[in-house]
Amino acid sequence: QVWCSDAESDDAWVLAEVLSRSEDEIKVRGLTEGHKHAFSRNRLKSSSSGELEELKYEGVELANANLSAAEKAEGRDNDLITLPHLHEPALLHAIGERFESGKIYTWTGPVLIAVNPFERLPLYTKEILENY
């Protein structure tokens, strides 16, 4: 699987699977939208209705394998520096997944990333604060 930059999508990066690859072109199918894309020489050709349309191409990045529930329970998703592929779409996806499960803090090596949930979370209970 790969992440593809797609200016037509609401998301900056779309998860896709590689259909074929040649020296100057990679053909992929978006896993969320069902669109087929052909990447070649800094241009993206999108085919959603049969017509090819050129869009700006920013890149194709390898996707990381999804962690199992057991691996997440062990905390393997706490530090993104452990990801085999550390790039913009991998960071955005991992931080988004953690946020959806109520984890607003994520480490990337020595850097702590915090996402504001715009609501009160029971992260700072009296018992937790007393530990520090």
Coordinates of N, CA and C in Angstrom, one line a residue:
Q1 N 0.8 -1.2 0.0 CA 0.0 0.0 0.0 C 0.9 1.2 0.0
V2 N 0.3 2.3 -0.5 CA 1.0 3.6 -0.6 C 0.1 4.7 -0.3
W3 N 0.7 5.9 0.1 CA -0.1 7.1 0.3 C 0.1 7.9 -1.0
C4 N -0.9 8.5 -1.6 CA -0.8 9.3 -2.8 C -1.4 10.7 -2.5
S5 N -0.6 11.7 -2.9 CA -1.1 13.1 -2.7 C -2.2 13.3 -3.8
D6 N -3.3 13.8 -3.4 CA -4.5 14.0 -4.3 C -5.2 15.3 -4.0
A7 N -5.0 16.3 -4.9 CA -5.5 17.6 -4.7 C -7.1 17.6 -4.8
E8 N -7.6 16.6 -5.4 CA -9.1 16.5 -5.6 C -9.8 15.9 -4.4
S9 N -9.1 15.3 -3.5 CA -9.7 14.7 -2.3 C -9.8 15.7 -1.1
D10 N -10.7 15.5 -0.2 CA -10.8 16.3 1.0 C -9.5 16.1 1.9
D11 N -8.9 14.9 1.8 CA -7.7 14.6 2.6 C -6.5 14.9 1.7
A12 N -5.4 15.3 2.4 CA -4.2 15.6 1.6 C -3.6 14.4 1.0
W13 N -3.7 13.3 1.7 CA -3.2 12.0 1.2 C -4.2 10.9 1.2
V14 N -4.2 10.1 0.1 CA -5.2 9.0 0.0 C -4.5 7.7 0.0
L15 N -5.0 6.8 0.8 CA -4.4 5.4 0.9 C -4.8 4.6 -0.4
A16 N -3.8 4.0 -1.0 CA -4.1 3.3 -2.3 C -3.2 2.0 -2.3
E17 N -3.6 1.1 -3.2 CA -2.8 -0.1 -3.5 C -2.3 0.0 -4.9
V18 N -1.1 -0.5 -5.0 CA -0.4 -0.5 -6.3 C -1.0 -1.5 -7.2
L19 N -1.4 -1.1 -8.4 CA -2.0 -2.1 -9.4 C -0.9 -2.6 -10.4
S20 N 0.0 -1.6 -10.8 CA 1.1 -2.0 -11.7 C 2.2 -0.9 -11.6
R21 N 3.4 -1.3 -12.0 CA 4.5 -0.4 -11.9 C 5.4 -0.6 -13.1
S22 N 5.8 0.5 -13.7 CA 6.8 0.4 -14.8 C 7.9 1.4 -14.4
E23 N 8.9 1.6 -15.3 CA 10.0 2.5 -15.1 C 9.6 3.9 -14.9
D24 N 8.6 4.4 -15.7 CA 8.2 5.8 -15.6 C 6.7 6.0 -15.1
E25 N 6.0 5.0 -14.6 CA 4.7 5.2 -14.2 C 4.3 4.1 -13.1
I26 N 3.5 4.6 -12.2 CA 2.9 3.7 -11.2 C 1.4 3.9 -11.2
K27 N 0.6 2.8 -11.4 CA -0.8 2.9 -11.4 C -1.3 2.3 -10.0
V28 N -2.2 3.1 -9.4 CA -2.7 2.7 -8.1 C -4.2 2.9 -8.1
R29 N -4.9 2.2 -7.1 CA -6.3 2.4 -6.9 C -6.5 2.9 -5.5
G30 N -7.2 4.0 -5.3 CA -7.5 4.5 -4.0 C -8.4 3.5 -3.2
L31 N -8.1 3.2 -2.0 CA -8.8 2.3 -1.2 C -10.1 2.9 -0.6
T32 N -10.1 4.2 -0.4 CA -11.3 4.8 0.2 C -12.3 5.3 -0.8
E33 N -11.8 5.7 -2.0 CA -12.7 6.4 -2.9 C -13.0 5.5 -4.2
G34 N -12.2 4.5 -4.4 CA -12.3 3.6 -5.5 C -11.8 4.2 -6.8
H35 N -11.2 5.4 -6.8 CA -10.7 6.0 -8.0 C -9.4 5.3 -8.4
K36 N -9.1 5.3 -9.7 CA -7.8 4.8 -10.2 C -6.9 6.0 -10.5
H37 N -5.6 5.9 -10.2 CA -4.7 6.9 -10.6 C -3.5 6.4 -11.3
A38 N -2.9 7.2 -12.2 CA -1.7 6.8 -12.8 C -0.7 7.9 -12.6
F39 N 0.4 7.6 -11.9 CA 1.4 8.6 -11.6 C 2.5 8.5 -12.6
S40 N 2.9 9.6 -13.2 CA 4.1 9.6 -14.1 C 4.6 11.0 -14.3
R41 N 5.9 11.1 -14.2 CA 6.7 12.3 -14.5 C 6.0 13.6 -13.9
N42 N 5.8 13.6 -12.6 CA 5.4 14.7 -11.9 C 3.9 15.2 -12.2
R43 N 3.2 14.3 -12.8 CA 1.8 14.6 -13.1 C 0.9 13.4 -12.6
L44 N -0.3 13.7 -12.2 CA -1.2 12.7 -11.8 C -2.4 12.7 -12.8
K45 N -2.7 11.5 -13.3 CA -3.9 11.4 -14.2 C -5.0 10.7 -13.4
S46 N -6.1 11.3 -13.2 CA -7.2 10.7 -12.4 C -8.3 10.2 -13.3
S47 N -8.8 9.0 -13.0 CA -9.8 8.4 -13.8 C -11.0 8.0 -12.9
S48 N -11.9 8.8 -12.7 CA -13.1 8.5 -11.9 C -14.3 8.2 -12.8
S49 N -14.4 8.9 -13.9 CA -15.5 8.7 -14.8 C -15.1 8.2 -16.2
G50 N -13.9 7.7 -16.3 CA -13.4 7.2 -17.6 C -12.5 8.2 -18.3
E51 N -12.7 9.5 -18.0 CA -11.8 10.5 -18.6 C -10.6 10.7 -17.8
L52 N -9.5 11.0 -18.5 CA -8.2 11.2 -17.8 C -8.1 12.7 -17.6
E53 N -7.7 13.1 -16.4 CA -7.5 14.5 -16.1 C -6.2 14.7 -15.4
E54 N -5.4 15.7 -15.8 CA -4.1 15.9 -15.2 C -4.3 16.8 -13.9
L55 N -3.6 16.3 -12.9 CA -3.6 17.1 -11.6 C -2.2 17.2 -11.1
K56 N -2.0 18.1 -10.2 CA -0.6 18.3 -9.7 C -0.2 17.0 -8.9
Y57 N 1.0 16.5 -9.1 CA 1.5 15.3 -8.4 C 2.5 15.7 -7.4
E58 N 2.3 15.3 -6.2 CA 3.3 15.7 -5.1 C 4.1 14.4 -4.7
G59 N 3.6 13.2 -4.9 CA 4.3 12.1 -4.6 C 3.5 10.9 -4.2
V60 N 4.3 9.8 -4.1 CA 3.7 8.5 -3.6 C 4.7 8.1 -2.5
E61 N 4.1 7.8 -1.3 CA 4.9 7.3 -0.2 C 4.5 6.0 0.3
L62 N 5.4 5.1 0.7 CA 5.0 3.8 1.2 C 4.2 3.9 2.5
A63 N 3.2 3.1 2.6 CA 2.4 3.1 3.8 C 2.9 2.1 4.8
N64 N 2.8 2.3 6.1 CA 3.2 1.4 7.1 C 2.1 0.4 7.3
A65 N 2.5 -0.8 7.7 CA 1.6 -1.9 8.1 C 0.8 -1.4 9.3
N66 N -0.5 -1.8 9.3 CA -1.3 -1.4 10.5 C -0.9 -2.3 11.7
L67 N -0.8 -1.6 12.9 CA -0.5 -2.4 14.1 C -1.7 -3.1 14.6
S68 N -1.5 -4.3 15.1 CA -2.6 -5.1 15.7 C -3.0 -4.5 17.0
A69 N -4.2 -4.9 17.5 CA -4.7 -4.4 18.8 C -3.7 -4.7 19.9
A70 N -3.1 -5.9 19.8 CA -2.1 -6.3 20.9 C -0.9 -5.4 20.8
E71 N -0.4 -5.0 19.6 CA 0.8 -4.1 19.5 C 0.4 -2.7 20.0
K72 N -0.8 -2.3 19.8 CA -1.2 -1.0 20.3 C -1.3 -1.0 21.8
A73 N -1.8 -2.1 22.4 CA -2.0 -2.3 23.8 C -0.6 -2.3 24.5
E74 N 0.4 -2.8 23.8 CA 1.8 -2.7 24.3 C 2.4 -1.3 24.2
G75 N 1.7 -0.4 23.5 CA 2.2 0.9 23.4 C 3.2 1.1 22.2
R76 N 3.1 0.2 21.2 CA 4.0 0.4 20.1 C 3.7 1.6 19.2
D77 N 2.5 2.2 19.4 CA 2.2 3.4 18.7 C 2.4 4.6 19.4
N78 N 3.1 4.5 20.6 CA 3.3 5.7 21.4 C 4.4 6.6 20.8
D79 N 5.4 6.0 20.2 CA 6.5 6.8 19.6 C 6.6 6.5 18.1
L80 N 6.3 7.5 17.3 CA 6.3 7.3 15.9 C 7.6 7.1 15.3
I81 N 8.7 7.4 16.0 CA 10.0 7.2 15.5 C 10.3 5.7 15.2
T82 N 9.4 4.8 15.7 CA 9.6 3.4 15.5 C 8.9 2.9 14.1
L83 N 8.2 3.9 13.5 CA 7.6 3.5 12.2 C 8.7 3.3 11.2
P84 N 8.5 2.3 10.3 CA 9.5 2.0 9.3 C 9.6 3.2 8.3
H85 N 8.4 3.8 8.0 CA 8.3 4.9 7.0 C 7.8 6.1 7.7
L86 N 8.7 7.1 7.9 CA 8.3 8.3 8.7 C 8.3 9.5 7.7
H87 N 7.1 9.8 7.3 CA 6.9 10.9 6.3 C 5.6 11.6 6.6
E88 N 5.2 12.7 5.9 CA 4.0 13.4 6.2 C 2.8 12.6 6.3
P89 N 2.4 11.8 5.3 CA 1.2 11.0 5.4 C 1.2 10.0 6.5
A90 N 2.3 9.4 6.8 CA 2.4 8.4 7.9 C 2.2 9.1 9.2
L91 N 2.8 10.3 9.4 CA 2.6 11.1 10.7 C 1.1 11.5 10.8
L92 N 0.5 12.0 9.8 CA -0.9 12.5 9.8 C -1.8 11.3 10.1
H93 N -1.6 10.2 9.5 CA -2.5 9.0 9.7 C -2.3 8.5 11.1
A94 N -1.1 8.3 11.6 CA -0.9 7.8 13.0 C -1.4 8.7 14.0
I95 N -1.2 10.0 13.9 CA -1.7 11.0 14.9 C -3.2 11.0 14.8
G96 N -3.8 10.9 13.6 CA -5.3 10.9 13.5 C -5.9 9.7 14.2
E97 N -5.3 8.5 14.0 CA -5.8 7.3 14.6 C -5.7 7.4 16.1
R98 N -4.6 7.9 16.6 CA -4.4 8.0 18.1 C -5.4 9.0 18.6
F99 N -5.7 10.1 17.9 CA -6.6 11.1 18.3 C -8.0 10.5 18.4
E100 N -8.4 9.7 17.4 CA -9.7 9.1 17.4 C -9.9 8.1 18.6
S101 N -8.8 7.6 19.1 CA -9.0 6.7 20.3 C -8.7 7.4 21.6
G102 N -8.7 8.7 21.5 CA -8.6 9.5 22.8 C -7.2 9.8 23.2
K103 N -6.2 9.5 22.4 CA -4.8 9.7 22.8 C -4.3 11.0 22.1
I104 N -4.3 12.1 22.8 CA -3.9 13.4 22.2 C -2.4 13.7 22.2
Y105 N -1.7 12.9 22.9 CA -0.2 13.0 22.9 C 0.5 11.9 22.2
T106 N 1.4 12.3 21.4 CA 2.2 11.3 20.6 C 3.7 11.7 20.5
W107 N 4.6 10.8 20.8 CA 6.0 11.1 20.7 C 6.5 10.8 19.3
T108 N 7.5 11.6 18.9 CA 8.3 11.3 17.7 C 9.7 11.5 18.1
G109 N 10.3 10.5 18.6 CA 11.7 10.7 19.2 C 11.5 11.6 20.4
P110 N 12.3 12.7 20.5 CA 12.3 13.6 21.6 C 11.2 14.6 21.5
V111 N 10.4 14.6 20.4 CA 9.4 15.7 20.2 C 8.0 15.1 20.6
L112 N 7.3 15.9 21.5 CA 6.0 15.5 21.9 C 5.0 16.3 21.0
I113 N 4.1 15.6 20.3 CA 3.1 16.3 19.5 C 1.8 16.2 20.3
A114 N 1.1 17.3 20.5 CA -0.2 17.4 21.2 C -1.2 17.9 20.2
V115 N -2.4 17.2 20.2 CA -3.5 17.6 19.4 C -4.6 18.1 20.3
N116 N -5.1 19.4 20.1 CA -6.1 19.9 21.0 C -7.4 19.3 20.7
P117 N -8.0 18.6 21.7 CA -9.3 18.0 21.4 C -10.5 18.9 21.5
F118 N -10.3 20.2 22.0 CA -11.3 21.2 22.2 C -12.5 20.6 23.1
E119 N -12.1 19.8 24.0 CA -13.0 19.3 25.1 C -12.2 18.8 26.2
R120 N -12.8 18.7 27.4 CA -12.1 18.3 28.6 C -12.0 16.7 28.5
L121 N -10.8 16.3 28.8 CA -10.5 14.8 28.8 C -10.1 14.5 30.2
P122 N -10.4 13.3 30.7 CA -10.0 12.9 32.1 C -8.5 12.5 32.1
L123 N -7.6 13.3 31.5 CA -6.2 13.0 31.5 C -5.5 13.5 32.8
Y124 N -6.1 14.5 33.4 CA -5.5 15.1 34.6 C -6.3 15.0 35.8
T125 N -6.7 13.8 36.2 CA -7.4 13.6 37.4 C -6.6 13.9 38.6
K126 N -7.2 14.1 39.8 CA -6.4 14.4 41.0 C -5.4 13.3 41.3
E127 N -5.8 12.0 41.0 CA -4.9 10.9 41.3 C -3.6 11.0 40.4
I128 N -3.8 11.3 39.1 CA -2.7 11.4 38.2 C -1.8 12.5 38.6
L129 N -2.4 13.7 38.9 CA -1.6 14.8 39.3 C -0.8 14.6 40.5
E130 N -1.3 13.8 41.5 CA -0.6 13.5 42.7 C 0.7 12.6 42.5
N131 N 0.7 11.9 41.4 CA 1.8 11.1 41.0 C 3.0 12.0 40.6
Y132 N 2.8 13.2 40.2 CA 3.8 14.1 39.8 C 4.1 15.2 40.8

